[in-house]
mmCIF file of C-alpha atoms and ligand atoms in Angstrom:
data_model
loop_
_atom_site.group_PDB
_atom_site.id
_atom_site.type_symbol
_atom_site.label_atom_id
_atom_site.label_comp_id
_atom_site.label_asym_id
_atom_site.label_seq_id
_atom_site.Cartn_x
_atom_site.Cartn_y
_atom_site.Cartn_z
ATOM 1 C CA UNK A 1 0.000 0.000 0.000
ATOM 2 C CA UNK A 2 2.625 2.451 1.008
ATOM 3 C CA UNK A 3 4.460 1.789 -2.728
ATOM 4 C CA UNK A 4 1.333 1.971 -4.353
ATOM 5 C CA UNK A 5 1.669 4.634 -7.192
ATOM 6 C CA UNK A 6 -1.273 7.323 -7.294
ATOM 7 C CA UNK A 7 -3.960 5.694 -10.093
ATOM 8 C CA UNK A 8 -6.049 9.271 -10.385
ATOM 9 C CA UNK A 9 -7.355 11.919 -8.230
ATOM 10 C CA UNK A 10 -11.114 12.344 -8.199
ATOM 11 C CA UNK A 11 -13.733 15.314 -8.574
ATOM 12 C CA UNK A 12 -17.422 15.367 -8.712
ATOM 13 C CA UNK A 13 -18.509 18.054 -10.957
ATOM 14 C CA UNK A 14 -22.269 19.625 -11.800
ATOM 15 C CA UNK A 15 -21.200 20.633 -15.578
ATOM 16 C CA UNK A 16 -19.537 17.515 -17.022
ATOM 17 C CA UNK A 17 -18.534 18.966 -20.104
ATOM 18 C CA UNK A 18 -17.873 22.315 -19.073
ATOM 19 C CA UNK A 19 -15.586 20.607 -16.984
ATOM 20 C CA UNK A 20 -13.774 18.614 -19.288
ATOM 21 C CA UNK A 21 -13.603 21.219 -22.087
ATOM 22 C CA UNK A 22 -11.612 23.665 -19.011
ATOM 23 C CA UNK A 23 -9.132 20.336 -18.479
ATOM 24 C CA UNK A 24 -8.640 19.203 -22.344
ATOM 25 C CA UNK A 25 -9.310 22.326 -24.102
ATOM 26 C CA UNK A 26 -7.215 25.081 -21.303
ATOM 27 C CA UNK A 27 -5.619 23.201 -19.144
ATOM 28 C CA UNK A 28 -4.134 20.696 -21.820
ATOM 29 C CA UNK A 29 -5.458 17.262 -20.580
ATOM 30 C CA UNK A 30 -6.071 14.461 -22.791
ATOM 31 C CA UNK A 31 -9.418 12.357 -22.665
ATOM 32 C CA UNK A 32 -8.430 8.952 -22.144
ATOM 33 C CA UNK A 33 -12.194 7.045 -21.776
ATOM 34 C CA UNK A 34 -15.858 8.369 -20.918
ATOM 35 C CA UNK A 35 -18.353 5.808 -19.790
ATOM 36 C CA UNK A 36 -21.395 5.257 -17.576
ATOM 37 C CA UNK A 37 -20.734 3.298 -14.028
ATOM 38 C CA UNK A 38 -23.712 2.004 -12.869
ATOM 39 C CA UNK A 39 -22.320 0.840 -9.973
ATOM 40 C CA UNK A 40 -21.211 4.327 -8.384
ATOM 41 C CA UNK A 41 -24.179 6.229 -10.124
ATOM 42 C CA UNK A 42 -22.348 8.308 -11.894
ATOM 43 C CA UNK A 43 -20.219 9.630 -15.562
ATOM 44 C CA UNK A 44 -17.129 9.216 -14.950
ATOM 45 C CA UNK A 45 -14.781 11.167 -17.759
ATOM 46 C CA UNK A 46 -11.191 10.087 -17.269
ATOM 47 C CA UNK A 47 -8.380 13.152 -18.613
ATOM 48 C CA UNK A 48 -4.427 12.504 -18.339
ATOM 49 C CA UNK A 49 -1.732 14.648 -18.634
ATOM 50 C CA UNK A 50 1.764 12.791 -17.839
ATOM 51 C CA UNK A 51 1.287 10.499 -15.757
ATOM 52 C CA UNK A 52 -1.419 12.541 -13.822
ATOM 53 C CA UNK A 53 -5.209 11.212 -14.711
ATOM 54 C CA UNK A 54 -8.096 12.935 -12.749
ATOM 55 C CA UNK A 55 -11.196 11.284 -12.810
ATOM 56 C CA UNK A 56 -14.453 13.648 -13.343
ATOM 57 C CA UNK A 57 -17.510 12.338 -12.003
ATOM 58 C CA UNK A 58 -20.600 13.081 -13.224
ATOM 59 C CA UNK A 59 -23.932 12.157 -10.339
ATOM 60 C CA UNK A 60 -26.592 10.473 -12.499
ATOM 61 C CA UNK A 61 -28.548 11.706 -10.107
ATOM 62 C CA UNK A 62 -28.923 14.345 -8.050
ATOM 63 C CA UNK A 63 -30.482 13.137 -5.020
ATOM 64 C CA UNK A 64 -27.627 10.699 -4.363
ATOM 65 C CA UNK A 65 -24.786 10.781 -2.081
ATOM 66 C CA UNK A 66 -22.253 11.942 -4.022
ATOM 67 C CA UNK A 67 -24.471 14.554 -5.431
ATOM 68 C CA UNK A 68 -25.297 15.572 -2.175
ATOM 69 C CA UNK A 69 -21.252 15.462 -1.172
ATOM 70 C CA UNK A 70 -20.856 17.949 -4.113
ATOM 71 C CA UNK A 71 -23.886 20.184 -2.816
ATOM 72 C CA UNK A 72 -23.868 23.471 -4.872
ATOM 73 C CA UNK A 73 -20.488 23.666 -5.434
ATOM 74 C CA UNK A 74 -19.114 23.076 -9.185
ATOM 75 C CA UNK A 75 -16.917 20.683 -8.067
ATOM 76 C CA UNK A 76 -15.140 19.329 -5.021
ATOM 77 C CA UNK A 77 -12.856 17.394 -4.774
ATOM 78 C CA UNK A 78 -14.095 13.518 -4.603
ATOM 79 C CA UNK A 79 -11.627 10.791 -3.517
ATOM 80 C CA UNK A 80 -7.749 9.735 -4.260
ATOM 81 C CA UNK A 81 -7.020 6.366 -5.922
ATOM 82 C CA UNK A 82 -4.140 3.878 -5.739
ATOM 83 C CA UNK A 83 -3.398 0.903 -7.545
ATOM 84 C CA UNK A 84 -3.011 -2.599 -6.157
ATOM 85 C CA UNK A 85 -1.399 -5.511 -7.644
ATOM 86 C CA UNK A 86 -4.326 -7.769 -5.155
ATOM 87 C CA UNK A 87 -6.919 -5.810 -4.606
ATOM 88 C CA UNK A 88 -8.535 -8.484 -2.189
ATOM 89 C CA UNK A 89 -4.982 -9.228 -0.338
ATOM 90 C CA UNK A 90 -4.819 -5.535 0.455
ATOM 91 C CA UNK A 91 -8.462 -5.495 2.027
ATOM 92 C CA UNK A 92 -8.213 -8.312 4.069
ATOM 93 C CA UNK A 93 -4.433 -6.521 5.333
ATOM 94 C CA UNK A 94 -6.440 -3.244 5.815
ATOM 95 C CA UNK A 95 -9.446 -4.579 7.339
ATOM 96 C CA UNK A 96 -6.993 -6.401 10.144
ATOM 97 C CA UNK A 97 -5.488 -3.294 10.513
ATOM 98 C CA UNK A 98 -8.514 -2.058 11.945
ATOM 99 C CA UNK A 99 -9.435 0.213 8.636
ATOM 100 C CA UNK A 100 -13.134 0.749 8.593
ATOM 101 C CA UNK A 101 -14.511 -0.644 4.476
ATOM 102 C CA UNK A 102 -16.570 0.382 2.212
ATOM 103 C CA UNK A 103 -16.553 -2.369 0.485
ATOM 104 C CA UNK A 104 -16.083 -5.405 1.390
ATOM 105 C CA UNK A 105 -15.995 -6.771 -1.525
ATOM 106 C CA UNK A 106 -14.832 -5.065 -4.517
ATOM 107 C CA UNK A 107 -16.929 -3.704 -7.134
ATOM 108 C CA UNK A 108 -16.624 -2.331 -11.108
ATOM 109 C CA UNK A 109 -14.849 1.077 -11.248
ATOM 110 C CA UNK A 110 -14.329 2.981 -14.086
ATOM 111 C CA UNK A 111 -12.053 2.150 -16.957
ATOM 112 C CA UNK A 112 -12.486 -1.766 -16.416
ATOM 113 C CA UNK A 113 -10.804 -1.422 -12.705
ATOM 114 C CA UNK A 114 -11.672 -3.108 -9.965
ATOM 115 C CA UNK A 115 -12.044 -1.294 -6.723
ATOM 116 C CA UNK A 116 -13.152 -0.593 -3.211
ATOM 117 C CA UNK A 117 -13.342 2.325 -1.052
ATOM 118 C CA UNK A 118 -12.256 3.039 2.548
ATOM 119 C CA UNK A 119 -14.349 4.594 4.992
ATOM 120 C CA UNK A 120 -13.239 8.502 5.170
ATOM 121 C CA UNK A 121 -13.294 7.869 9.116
ATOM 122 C CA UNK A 122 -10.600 5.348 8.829
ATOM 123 C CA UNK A 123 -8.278 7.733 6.623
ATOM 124 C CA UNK A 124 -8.450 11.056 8.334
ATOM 125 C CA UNK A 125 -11.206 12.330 6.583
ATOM 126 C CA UNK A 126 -10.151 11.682 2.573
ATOM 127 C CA UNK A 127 -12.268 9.108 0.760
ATOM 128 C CA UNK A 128 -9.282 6.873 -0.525
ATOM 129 C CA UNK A 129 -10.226 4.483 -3.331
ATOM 130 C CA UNK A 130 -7.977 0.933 -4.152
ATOM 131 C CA UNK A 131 -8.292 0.302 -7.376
ATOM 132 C CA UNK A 132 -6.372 -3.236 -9.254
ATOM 133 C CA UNK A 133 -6.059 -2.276 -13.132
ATOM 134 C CA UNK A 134 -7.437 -4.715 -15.657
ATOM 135 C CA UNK A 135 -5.809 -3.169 -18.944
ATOM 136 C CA UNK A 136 -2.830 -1.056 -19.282
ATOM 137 C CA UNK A 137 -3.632 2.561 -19.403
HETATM 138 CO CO1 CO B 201 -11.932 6.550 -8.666
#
C-alpha cells in the first residue's frame, strides 16, 4: 500500500462537459475514456496529462450521495485512488489493521478497474479508493 503509485485523483462536478472542455481544451489534458458506471451512479470522464489522470464524475442523479457530497459547489474534490497488484490481499491486510470498508468486496470502477473504497473515518477524513487495473492505461 505504502508503494502503491497514485492511479487518479477524483472530482465530482455539476457541468460535465464544461468541466472537461476547461481540463482538455485550457488546461491541456487528454481524454483517455468516458463511460457510464452504474455501480457508483455516476459519468465518470477520465483526462491525463503525464502520468497525472483525474477522474471527473458526473452524479446520475442528483439526489444521491455523491451529489449531495458535491452540494452546490461546481466541483469538489471527490476521492484519491491507488493501484493494487491484489486488490482483495490488500483489504483483508487493511481490514486487520482495523481500517473501517466500504466495500467489502470489490466492485466495477471505471475504466475496467476493480475497486473498493475506505471509509473517510478510517483515513483522516479523505475518501481513498484501491483500485487493481485490468488493462494497461
Ligand atoms: Co476513482
Amino acid at each position: 500500500m505504502i508503494d502503491a503509485p497514485l492511479d487518479h485523483v477524483a472530482i465530482v462536478v455539476r457541468d460535465l462537459e464544461a468541466t472537461l472542455e476547461l481540463y482538455t481544451q485550457t488546461l491541456g489534458f487528454s481524454p483517455v475514456y468516458r463511460e457510464i458506471v452504474a455501480d457508483q451512479g455516476v459519468e465518470a470522464a477520465g483526462v491525463r496529462s503525464g502520468d497525472a489522470v483525474i477522474e471527473l464524475l458526473r452524479p446520475l442523479c442528483e439526489d444521491s450521495p455523491i451529489a449531495r457530497f458535491r452540494g452546490d459547489a461546481a466541483t469538489r474534490l471527490h476521492h484519491t485512488a491507488y493501484r493494487v497488484d491484489d486488490i482483495r490481499a490488500e483489504l483483508a491486510r487493511l481490514k486487520a489493521a482495523g481500517v473501517r470498508l466500504i466495500d467489502e468486496e470489490p466492485r466495477r470502477g471505471a475504466h475496467g478497474n476493480t475497486v473498493a473504497f475506505l471509509h473517510p473515518k478510517s483515513t483522516g477524513g479523505v475518501l481513498i479508493e484501491l483500485c487493481q487495473r485490468s488493462s494497461p492505461r
